[in-house]
XYZ file of C-alpha atoms in Angstrom:
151
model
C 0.000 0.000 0.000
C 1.548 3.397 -0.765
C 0.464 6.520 0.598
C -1.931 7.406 -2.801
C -3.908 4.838 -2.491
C -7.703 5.927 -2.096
C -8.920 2.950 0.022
C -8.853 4.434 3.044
C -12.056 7.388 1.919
C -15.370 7.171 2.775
C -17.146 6.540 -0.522
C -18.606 9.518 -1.880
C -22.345 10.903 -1.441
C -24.404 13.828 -2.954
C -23.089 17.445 -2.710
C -26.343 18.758 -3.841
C -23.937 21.082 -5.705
C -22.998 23.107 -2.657
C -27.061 23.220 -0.585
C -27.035 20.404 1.813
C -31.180 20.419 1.893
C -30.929 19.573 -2.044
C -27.687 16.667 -1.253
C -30.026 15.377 1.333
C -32.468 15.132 -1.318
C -30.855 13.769 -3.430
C -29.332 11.119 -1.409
C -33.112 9.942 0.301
C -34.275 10.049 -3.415
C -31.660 7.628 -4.781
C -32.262 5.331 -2.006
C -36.171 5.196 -2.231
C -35.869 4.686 -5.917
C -33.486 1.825 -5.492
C -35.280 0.417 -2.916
C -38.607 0.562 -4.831
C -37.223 -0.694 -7.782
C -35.173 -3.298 -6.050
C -32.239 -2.324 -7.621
C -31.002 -1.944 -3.692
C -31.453 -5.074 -1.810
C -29.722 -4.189 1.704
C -27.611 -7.311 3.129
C -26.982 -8.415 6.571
C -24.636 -5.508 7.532
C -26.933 -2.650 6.349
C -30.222 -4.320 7.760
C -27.988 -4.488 11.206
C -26.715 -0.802 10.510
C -30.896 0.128 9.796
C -31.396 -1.127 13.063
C -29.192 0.259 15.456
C -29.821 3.706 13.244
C -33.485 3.468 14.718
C -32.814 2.191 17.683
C -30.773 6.194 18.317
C -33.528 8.218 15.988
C -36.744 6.961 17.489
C -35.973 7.962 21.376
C -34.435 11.339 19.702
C -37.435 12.162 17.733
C -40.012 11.833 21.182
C -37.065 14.172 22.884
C -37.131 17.223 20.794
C -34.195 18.931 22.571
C -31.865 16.617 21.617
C -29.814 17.373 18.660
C -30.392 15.468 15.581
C -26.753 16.538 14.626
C -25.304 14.745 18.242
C -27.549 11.642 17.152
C -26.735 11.237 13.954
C -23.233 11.570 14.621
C -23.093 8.778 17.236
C -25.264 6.566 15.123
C -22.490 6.835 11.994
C -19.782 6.276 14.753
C -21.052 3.088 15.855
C -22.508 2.038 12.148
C -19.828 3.395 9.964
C -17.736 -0.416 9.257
C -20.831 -1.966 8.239
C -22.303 0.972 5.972
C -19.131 1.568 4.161
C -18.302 -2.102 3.667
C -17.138 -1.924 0.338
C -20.137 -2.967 -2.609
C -20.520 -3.512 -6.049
C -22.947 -0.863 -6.195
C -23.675 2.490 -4.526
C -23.708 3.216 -0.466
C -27.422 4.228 -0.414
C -27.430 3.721 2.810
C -24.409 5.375 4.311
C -24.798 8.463 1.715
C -28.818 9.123 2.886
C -27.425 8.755 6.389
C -24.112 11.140 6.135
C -26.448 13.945 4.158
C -28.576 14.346 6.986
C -25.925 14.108 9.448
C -24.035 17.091 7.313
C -27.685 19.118 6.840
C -27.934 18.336 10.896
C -24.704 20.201 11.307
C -24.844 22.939 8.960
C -24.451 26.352 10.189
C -27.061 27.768 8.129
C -29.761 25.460 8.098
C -30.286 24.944 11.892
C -30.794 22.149 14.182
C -34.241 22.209 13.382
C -35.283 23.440 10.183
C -38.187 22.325 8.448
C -35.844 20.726 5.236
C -33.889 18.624 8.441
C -37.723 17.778 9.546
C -38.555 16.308 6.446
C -35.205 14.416 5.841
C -35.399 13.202 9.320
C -38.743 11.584 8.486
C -37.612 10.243 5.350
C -34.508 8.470 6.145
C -36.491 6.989 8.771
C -38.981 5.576 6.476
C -35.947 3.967 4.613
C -34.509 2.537 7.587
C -37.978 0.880 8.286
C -38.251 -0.133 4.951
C -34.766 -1.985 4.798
C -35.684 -3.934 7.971
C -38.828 -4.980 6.850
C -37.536 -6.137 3.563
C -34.708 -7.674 5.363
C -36.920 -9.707 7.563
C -35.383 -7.200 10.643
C -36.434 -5.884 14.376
C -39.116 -3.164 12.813
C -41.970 -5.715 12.077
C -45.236 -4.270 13.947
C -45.573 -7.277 17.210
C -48.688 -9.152 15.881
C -52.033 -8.694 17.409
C -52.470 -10.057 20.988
C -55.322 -13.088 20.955
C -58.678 -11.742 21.749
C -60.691 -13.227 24.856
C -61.328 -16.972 24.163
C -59.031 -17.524 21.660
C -56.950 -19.672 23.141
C -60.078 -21.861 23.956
């Protein structure tokens, strides 16, 4: 290994062209496309990755004063091996997940801006949808048995 070789970098995600609201757009786009169209089918490590994601979003998003920015960073800090596990095809995951993180700590934008809202409620509708597809921990518990059924 010599010290040009690019392994080491994260793999690249959306600019947006400078606006991190439009890379963030960009990024959830691409992902909800791919998943639609199952051109994304997440494996084990971004299913696992999904998870512990919402396991750090959901409590956030029922404590309002917590930044999204402090979340998001901790989430990518404990997630980052298995979403940048090199692929043969784009990091949908990671690059959704990174956008919002770098909207999150924008200057500009603020910690809670209606564009962060949005995204927030986005990515997690793609983390939800890569566990369910994946078989994961965000299946709805069934039904409990109503009175006499067991008899």
């Amino acid at each position: 290994m010599t010290d040009d070789d690019d392994d080491w970098a994260p793999p690249p995600v959306p600019d947006g062209d400078g606006d991190p609201v439009a890379a963030v757009d960009e990024a959830l786009t691409e992902a909800e496309a791919a998943l639609r169209g199952f051109a994304w089918l997440p494996d084990a490590d971004e299913v696992d990755a999904a998870t512990t994601i919402l396991f750090h979003l959901d409590p956030a998003r029922r404590t309002p004063e917590t930044p999204l920015r402090r979340v998001l960073h901790q989430a990518l800090g404990e997630t980052y091996p298995q979403l940048t596990t090199w692929r043969p095809r784009p990091q949908y995951l990671y690059a959704a997940v990174k956008t919002l993180h770098q909207l999150a700590s924008d200057q500009v934008a603020g910690e809670n801006s209606a564009a962060l809202l949005v995204g927030w409620d986005r990515l997690t509708a793609v983390l939800r949808t890569v566990t369910a597809a994946a078989g994961g921990t965000d299946r709805a518990a069934p039904d409990p048995p109503g009175p006499g059924a067991g008899a």
